[in-house]
Tab-separated table of N, CA and C and ligand atoms in Angstrom:
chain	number	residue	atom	x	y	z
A	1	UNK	N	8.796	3.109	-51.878
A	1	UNK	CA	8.689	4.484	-52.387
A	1	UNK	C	10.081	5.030	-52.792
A	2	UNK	N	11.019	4.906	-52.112
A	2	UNK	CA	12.222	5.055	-51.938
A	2	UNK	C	12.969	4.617	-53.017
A	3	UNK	N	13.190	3.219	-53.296
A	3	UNK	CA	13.299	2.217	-54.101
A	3	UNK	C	12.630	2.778	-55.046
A	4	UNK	N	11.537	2.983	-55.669
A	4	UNK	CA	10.848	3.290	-56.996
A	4	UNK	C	11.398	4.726	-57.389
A	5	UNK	N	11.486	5.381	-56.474
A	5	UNK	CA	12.219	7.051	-56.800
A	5	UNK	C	13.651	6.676	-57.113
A	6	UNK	N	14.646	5.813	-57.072
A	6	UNK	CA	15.707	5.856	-57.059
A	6	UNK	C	16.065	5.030	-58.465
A	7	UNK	N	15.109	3.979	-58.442
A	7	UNK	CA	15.136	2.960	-60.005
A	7	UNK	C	15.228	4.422	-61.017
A	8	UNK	N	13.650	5.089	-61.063
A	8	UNK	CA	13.123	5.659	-61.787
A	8	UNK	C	14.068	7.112	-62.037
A	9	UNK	N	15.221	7.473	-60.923
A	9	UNK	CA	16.219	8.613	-61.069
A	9	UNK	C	17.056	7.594	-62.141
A	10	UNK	N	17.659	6.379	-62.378
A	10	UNK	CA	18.661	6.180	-62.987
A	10	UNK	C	17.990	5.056	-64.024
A	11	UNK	N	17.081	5.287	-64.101
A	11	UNK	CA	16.293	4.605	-65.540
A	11	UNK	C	16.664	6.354	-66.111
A	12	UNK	N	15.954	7.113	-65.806
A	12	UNK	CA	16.312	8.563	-66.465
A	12	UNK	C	17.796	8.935	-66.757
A	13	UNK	N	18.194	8.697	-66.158
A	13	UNK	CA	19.867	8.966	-66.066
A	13	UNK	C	20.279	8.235	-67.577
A	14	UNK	N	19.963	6.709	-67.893
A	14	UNK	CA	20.230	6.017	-68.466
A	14	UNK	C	19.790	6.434	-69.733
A	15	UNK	N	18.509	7.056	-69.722
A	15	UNK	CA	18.209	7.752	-71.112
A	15	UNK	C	18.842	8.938	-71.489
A	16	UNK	N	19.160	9.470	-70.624
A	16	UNK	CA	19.467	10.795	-70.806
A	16	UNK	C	21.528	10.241	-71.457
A	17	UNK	N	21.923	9.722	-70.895
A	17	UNK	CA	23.251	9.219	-71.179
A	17	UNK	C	23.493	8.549	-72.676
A	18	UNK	N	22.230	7.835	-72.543
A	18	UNK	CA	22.509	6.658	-73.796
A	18	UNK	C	22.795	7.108	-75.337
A	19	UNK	N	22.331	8.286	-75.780
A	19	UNK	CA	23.299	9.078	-76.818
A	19	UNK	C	24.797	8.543	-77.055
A	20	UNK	N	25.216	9.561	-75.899
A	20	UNK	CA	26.937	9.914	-75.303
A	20	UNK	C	26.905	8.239	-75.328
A	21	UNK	N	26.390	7.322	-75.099
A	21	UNK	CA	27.536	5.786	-74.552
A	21	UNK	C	27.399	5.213	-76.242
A	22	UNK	N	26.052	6.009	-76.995
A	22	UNK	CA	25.942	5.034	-78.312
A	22	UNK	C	27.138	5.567	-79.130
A	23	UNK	N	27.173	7.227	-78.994
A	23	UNK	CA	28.298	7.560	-79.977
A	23	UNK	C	30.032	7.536	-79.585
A	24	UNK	N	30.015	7.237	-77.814
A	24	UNK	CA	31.643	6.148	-77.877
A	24	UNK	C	31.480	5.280	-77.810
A	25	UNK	N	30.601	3.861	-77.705
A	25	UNK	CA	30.816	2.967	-78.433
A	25	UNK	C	31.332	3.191	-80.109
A	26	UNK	N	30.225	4.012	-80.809
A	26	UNK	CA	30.988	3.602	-82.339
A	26	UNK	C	32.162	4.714	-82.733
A	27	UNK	N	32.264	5.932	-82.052
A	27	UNK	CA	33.727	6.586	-82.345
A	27	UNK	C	34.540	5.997	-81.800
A	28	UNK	N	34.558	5.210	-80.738
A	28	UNK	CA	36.000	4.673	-80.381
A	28	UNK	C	36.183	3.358	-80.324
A	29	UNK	N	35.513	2.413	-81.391
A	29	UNK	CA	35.839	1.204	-81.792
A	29	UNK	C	37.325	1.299	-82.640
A	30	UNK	N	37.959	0.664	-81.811
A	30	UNK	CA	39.287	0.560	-82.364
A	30	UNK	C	39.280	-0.304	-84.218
A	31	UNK	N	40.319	-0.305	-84.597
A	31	UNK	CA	40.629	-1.194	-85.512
A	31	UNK	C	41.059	-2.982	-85.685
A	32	UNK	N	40.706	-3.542	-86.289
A	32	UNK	CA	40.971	-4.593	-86.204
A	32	UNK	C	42.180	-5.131	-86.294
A	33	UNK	N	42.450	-6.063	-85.505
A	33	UNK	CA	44.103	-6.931	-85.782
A	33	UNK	C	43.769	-7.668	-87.217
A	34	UNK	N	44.828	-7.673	-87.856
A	34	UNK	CA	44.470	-8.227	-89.038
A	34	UNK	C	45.356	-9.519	-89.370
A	35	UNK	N	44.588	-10.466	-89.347
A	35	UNK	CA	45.317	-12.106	-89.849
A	35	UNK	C	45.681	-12.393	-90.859
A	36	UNK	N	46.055	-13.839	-91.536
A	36	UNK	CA	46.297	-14.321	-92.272
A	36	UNK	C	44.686	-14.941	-92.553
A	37	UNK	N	44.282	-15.580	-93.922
A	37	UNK	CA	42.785	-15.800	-94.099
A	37	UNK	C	42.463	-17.013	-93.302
A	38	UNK	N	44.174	-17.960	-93.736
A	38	UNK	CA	43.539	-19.434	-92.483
A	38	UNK	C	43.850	-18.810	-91.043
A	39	UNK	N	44.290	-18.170	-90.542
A	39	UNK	CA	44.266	-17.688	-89.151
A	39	UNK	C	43.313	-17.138	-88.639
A	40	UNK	N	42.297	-16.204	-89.808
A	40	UNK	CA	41.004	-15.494	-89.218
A	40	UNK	C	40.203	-16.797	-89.315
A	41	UNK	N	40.091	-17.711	-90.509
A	41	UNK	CA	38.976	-18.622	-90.462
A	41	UNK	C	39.263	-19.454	-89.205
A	42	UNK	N	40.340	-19.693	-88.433
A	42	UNK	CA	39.965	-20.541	-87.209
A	42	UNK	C	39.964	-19.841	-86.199
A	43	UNK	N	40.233	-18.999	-85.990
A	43	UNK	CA	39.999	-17.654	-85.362
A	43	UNK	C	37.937	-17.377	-85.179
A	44	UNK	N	37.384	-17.308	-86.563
A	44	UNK	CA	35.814	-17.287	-86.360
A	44	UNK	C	35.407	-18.626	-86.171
A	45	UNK	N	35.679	-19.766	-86.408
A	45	UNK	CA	35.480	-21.099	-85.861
A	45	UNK	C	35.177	-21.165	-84.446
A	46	UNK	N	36.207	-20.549	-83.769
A	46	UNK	CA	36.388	-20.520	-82.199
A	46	UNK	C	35.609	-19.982	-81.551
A	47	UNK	N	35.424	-18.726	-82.357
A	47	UNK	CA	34.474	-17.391	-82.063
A	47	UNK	C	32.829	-18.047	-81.823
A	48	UNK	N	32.707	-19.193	-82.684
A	48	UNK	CA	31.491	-19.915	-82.880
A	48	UNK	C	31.482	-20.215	-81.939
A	49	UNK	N	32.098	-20.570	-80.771
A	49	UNK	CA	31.611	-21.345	-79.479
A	49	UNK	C	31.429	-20.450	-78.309
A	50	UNK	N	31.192	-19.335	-78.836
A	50	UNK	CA	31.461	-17.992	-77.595
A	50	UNK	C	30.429	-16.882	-77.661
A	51	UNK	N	29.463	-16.746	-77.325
A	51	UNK	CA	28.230	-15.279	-76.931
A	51	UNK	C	28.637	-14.738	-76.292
A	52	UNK	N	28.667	-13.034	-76.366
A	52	UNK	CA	28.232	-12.414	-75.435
A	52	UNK	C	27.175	-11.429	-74.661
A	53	UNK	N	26.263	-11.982	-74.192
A	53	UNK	CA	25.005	-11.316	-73.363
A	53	UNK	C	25.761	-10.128	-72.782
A	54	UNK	N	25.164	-8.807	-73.235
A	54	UNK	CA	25.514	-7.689	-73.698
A	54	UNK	C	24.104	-6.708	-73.428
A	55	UNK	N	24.751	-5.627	-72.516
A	55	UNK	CA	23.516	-4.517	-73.035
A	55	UNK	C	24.379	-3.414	-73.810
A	56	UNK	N	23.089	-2.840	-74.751
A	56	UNK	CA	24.250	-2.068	-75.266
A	56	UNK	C	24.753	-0.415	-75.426
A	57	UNK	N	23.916	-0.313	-74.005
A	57	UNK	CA	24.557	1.261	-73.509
A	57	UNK	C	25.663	0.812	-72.527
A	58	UNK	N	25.437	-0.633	-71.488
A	58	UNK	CA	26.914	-0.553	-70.840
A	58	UNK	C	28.148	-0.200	-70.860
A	59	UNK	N	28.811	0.293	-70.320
A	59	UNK	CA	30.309	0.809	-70.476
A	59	UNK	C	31.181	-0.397	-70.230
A	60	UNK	N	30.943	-0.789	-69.653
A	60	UNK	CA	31.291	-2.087	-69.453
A	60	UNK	C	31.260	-3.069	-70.369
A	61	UNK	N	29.932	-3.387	-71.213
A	61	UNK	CA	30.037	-4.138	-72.622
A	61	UNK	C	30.558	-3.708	-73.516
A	62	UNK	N	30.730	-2.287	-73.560
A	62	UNK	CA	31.408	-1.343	-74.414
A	62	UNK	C	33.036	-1.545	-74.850
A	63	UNK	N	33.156	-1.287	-73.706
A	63	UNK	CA	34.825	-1.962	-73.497
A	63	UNK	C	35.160	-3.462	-73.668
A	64	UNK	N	34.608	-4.390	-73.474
A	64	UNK	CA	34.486	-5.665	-74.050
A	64	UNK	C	34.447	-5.818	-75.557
A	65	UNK	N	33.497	-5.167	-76.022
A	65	UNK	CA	33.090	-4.778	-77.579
A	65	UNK	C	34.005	-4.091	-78.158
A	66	UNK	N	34.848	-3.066	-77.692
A	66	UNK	CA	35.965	-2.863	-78.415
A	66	UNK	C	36.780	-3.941	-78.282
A	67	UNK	N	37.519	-4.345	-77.404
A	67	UNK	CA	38.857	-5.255	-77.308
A	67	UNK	C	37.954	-6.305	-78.724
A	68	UNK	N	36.864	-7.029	-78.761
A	68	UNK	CA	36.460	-7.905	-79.247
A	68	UNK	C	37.053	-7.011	-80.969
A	69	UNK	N	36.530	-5.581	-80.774
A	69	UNK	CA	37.054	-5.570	-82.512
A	69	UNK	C	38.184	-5.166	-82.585
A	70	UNK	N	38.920	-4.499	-81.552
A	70	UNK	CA	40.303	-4.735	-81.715
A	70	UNK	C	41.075	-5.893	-82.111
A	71	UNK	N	40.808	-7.509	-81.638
A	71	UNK	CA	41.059	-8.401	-81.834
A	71	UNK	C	40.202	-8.952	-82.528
A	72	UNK	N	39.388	-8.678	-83.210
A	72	UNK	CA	39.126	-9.077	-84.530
A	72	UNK	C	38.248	-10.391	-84.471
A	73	UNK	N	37.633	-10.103	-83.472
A	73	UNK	CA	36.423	-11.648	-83.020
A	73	UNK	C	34.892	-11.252	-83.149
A	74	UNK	N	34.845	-12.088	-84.237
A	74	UNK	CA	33.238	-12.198	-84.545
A	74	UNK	C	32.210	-12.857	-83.496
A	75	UNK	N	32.210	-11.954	-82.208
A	75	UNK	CA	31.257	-13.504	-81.323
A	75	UNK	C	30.385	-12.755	-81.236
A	76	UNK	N	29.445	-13.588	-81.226
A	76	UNK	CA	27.558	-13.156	-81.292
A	76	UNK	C	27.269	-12.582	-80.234
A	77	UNK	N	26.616	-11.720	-80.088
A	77	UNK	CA	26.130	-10.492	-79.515
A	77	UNK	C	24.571	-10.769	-78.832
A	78	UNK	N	24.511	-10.842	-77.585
A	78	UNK	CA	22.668	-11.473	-77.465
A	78	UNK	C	22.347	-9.777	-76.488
A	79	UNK	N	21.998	-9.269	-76.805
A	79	UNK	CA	20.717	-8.073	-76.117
A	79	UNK	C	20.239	-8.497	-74.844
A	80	UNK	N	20.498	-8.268	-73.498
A	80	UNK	CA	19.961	-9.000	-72.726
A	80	UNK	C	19.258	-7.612	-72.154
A	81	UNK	N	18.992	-7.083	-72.464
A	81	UNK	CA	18.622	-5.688	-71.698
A	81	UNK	C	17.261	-5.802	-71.620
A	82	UNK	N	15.866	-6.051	-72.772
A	82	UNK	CA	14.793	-5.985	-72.539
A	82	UNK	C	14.331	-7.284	-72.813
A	83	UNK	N	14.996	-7.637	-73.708
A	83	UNK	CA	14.668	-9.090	-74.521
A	83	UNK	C	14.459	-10.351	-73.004
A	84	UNK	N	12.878	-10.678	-72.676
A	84	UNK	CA	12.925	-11.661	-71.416
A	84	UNK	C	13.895	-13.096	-71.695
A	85	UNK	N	13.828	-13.141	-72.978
A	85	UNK	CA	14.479	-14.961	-73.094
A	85	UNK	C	15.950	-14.704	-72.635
A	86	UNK	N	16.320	-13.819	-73.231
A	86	UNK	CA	18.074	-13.544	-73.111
A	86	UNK	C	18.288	-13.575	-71.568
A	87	UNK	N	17.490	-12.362	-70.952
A	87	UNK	CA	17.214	-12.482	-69.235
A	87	UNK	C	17.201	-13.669	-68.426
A	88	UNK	N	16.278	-14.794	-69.419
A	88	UNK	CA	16.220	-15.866	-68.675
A	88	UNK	C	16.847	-17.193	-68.858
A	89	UNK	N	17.573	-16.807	-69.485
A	89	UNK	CA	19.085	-18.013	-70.173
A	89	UNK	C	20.171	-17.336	-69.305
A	90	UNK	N	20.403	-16.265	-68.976
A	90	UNK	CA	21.288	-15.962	-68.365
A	90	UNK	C	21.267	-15.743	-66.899
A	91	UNK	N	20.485	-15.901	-66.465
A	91	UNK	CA	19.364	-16.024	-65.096
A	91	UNK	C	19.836	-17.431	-65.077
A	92	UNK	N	19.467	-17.969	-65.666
A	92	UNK	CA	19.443	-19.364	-65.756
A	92	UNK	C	20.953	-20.106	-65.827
A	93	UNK	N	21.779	-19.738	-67.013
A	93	UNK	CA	22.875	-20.404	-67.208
A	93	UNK	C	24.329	-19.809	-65.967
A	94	UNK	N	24.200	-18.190	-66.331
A	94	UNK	CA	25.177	-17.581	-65.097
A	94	UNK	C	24.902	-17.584	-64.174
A	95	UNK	N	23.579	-17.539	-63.590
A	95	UNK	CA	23.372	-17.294	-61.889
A	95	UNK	C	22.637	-16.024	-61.713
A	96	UNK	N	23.103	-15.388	-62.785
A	96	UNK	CA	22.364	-13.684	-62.122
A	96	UNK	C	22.326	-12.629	-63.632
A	97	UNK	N	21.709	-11.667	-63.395
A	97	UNK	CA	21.245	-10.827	-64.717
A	97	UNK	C	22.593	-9.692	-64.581
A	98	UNK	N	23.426	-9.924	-65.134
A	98	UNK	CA	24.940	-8.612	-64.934
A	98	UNK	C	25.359	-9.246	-66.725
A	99	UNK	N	25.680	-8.451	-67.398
A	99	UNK	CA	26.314	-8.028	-68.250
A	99	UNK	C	27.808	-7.045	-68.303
A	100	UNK	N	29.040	-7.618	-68.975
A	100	UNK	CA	28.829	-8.413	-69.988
A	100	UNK	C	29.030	-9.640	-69.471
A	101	UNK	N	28.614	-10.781	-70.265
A	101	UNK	CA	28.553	-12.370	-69.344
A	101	UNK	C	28.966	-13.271	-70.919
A	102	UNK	N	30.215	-13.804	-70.547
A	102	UNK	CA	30.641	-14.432	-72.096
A	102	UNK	C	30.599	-15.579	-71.764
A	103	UNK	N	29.060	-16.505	-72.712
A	103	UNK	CA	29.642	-17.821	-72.464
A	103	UNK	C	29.972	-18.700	-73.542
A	104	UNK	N	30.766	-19.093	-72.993
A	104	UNK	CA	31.750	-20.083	-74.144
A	104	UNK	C	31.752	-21.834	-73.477
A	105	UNK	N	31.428	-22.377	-74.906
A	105	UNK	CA	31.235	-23.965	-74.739
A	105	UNK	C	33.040	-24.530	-75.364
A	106	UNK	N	33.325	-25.666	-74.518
A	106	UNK	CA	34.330	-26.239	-74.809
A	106	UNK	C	34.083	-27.377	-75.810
A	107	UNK	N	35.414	-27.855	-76.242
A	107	UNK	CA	35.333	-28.981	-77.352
A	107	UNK	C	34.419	-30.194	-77.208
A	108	UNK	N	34.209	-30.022	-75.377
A	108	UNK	CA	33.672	-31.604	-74.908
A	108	UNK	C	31.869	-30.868	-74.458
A	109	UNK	N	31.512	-29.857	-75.026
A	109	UNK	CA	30.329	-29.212	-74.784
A	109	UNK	C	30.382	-28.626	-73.689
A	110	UNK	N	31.120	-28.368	-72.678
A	110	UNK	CA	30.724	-27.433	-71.396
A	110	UNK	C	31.114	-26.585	-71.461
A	111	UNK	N	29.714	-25.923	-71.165
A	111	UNK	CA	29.965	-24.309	-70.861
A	111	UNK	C	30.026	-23.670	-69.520
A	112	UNK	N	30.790	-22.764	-69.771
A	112	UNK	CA	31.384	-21.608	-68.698
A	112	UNK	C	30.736	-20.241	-69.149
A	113	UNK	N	30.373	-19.731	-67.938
A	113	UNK	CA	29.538	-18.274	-67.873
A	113	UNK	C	31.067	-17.505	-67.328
A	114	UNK	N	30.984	-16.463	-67.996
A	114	UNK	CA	32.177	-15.473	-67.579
A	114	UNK	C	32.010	-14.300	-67.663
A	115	UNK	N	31.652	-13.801	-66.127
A	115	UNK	CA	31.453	-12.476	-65.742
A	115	UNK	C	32.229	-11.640	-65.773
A	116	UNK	N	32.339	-9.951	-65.112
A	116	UNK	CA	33.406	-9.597	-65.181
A	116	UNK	C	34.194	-8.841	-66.490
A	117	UNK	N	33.881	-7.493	-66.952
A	117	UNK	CA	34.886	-7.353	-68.159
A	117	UNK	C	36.191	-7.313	-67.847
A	118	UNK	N	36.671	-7.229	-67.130
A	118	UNK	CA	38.419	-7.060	-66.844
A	118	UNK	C	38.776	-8.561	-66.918
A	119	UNK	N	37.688	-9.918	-66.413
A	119	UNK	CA	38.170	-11.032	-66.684
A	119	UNK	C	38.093	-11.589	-67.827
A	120	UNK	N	36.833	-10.861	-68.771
A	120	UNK	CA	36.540	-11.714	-70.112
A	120	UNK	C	37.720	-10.829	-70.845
A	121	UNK	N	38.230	-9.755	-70.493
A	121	UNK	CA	38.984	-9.194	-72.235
A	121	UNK	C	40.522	-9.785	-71.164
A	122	UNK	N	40.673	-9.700	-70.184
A	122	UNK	CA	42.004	-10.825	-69.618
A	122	UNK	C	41.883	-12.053	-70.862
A	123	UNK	N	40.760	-13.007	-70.795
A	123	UNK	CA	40.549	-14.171	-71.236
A	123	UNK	C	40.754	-14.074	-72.910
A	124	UNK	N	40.464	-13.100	-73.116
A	124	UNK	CA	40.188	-12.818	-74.905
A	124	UNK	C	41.485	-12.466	-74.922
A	125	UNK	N	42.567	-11.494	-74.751
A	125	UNK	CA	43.056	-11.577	-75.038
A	125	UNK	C	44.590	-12.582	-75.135
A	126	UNK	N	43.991	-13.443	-73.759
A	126	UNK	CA	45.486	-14.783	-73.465
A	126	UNK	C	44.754	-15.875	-74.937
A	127	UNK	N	43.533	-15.634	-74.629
A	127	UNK	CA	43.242	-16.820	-75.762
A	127	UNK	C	43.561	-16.541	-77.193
A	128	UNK	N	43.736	-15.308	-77.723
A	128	UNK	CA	43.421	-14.499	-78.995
A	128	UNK	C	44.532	-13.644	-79.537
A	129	UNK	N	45.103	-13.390	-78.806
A	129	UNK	CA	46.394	-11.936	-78.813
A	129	UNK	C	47.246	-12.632	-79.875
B	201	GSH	N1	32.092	-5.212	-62.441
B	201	GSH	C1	31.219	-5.548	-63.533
B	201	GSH	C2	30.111	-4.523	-63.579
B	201	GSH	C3	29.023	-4.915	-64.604
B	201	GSH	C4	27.735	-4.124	-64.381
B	201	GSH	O1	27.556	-3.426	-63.385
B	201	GSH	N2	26.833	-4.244	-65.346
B	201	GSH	C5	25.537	-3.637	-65.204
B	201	GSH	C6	25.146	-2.942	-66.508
B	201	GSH	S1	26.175	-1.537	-66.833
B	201	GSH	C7	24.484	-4.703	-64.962
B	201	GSH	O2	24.560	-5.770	-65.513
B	201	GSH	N3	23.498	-4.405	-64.110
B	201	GSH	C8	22.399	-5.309	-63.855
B	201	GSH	C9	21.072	-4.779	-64.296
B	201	GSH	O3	21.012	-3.630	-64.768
B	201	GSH	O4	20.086	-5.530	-64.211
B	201	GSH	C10	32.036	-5.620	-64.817
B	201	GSH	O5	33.116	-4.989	-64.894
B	201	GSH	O6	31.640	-6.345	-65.752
């Protein structure tokens, strides 16, 4: 009972917010770093080996999502919020349903789940800066 009153206070919360998180996500998307054309093309090459399972009222993905267009990285974007498959690849591949969760495959195919926004935009930016 308890539990269902408390989901159902911050499922509301979440609607009531999600305006305000949609319009700073897009007012305060920074600007892009801007490359050279062969530097961006291996730059989105790289980007190719990297998702990020994303909801997209999080503040947390939010801030990920900027640094990403601050630095100027095209990486694919998966909805994990209602969408069950996304839920269950990431259930599946990370361990647990938390967003944002960046996973990136290496040259030799293995992938790494990377939780954590303070560790993925750490990671984006040692890899990217
Ligand atoms: N410390 C984490 C917090 C991430 C977090 O709490 N994400 C929430 C969404 S805002 C989440 O995935 N909650 C699980 C759920 O709603 O099922 C970070 O900085 O990435």
């Amino acid at each position: 009972m308890i539990r269902t009153m408390v989901r159902m206070f911050f499922r509301t919360l979440r609607w009531i917010l999600m305006p305000f998180m949609l319009l700073w996500a897009k007012l305060a998307t920074p600007k892009g770093l801007v490359r050279s054309a062969d530097e961006q093309h291996k730059t989105d090459l790289e980007c190719e080996r990297m998702v990020l399972y994303h909801f997209q009222t999080c503040p947390f993905c939010i801030k990920v999502r900027h640094e990403m267009a601050r630095l100027s990285l095209p990486i694919k974007l998966l909805n994990a919020q209602h969408d069950p498959l996304r839920r269950e690849e990431l259930q599946q591949g990370g361990g647990k349903i938390q967003t944002p969760c960046l996973r990136i495959t290496d040259d030799q195919g293995n992938v790494q789940w990377m939780y954590e926004s303070n560790d993925i935009i750490k990671y984006l930016q040692h890899r990217f800066s």
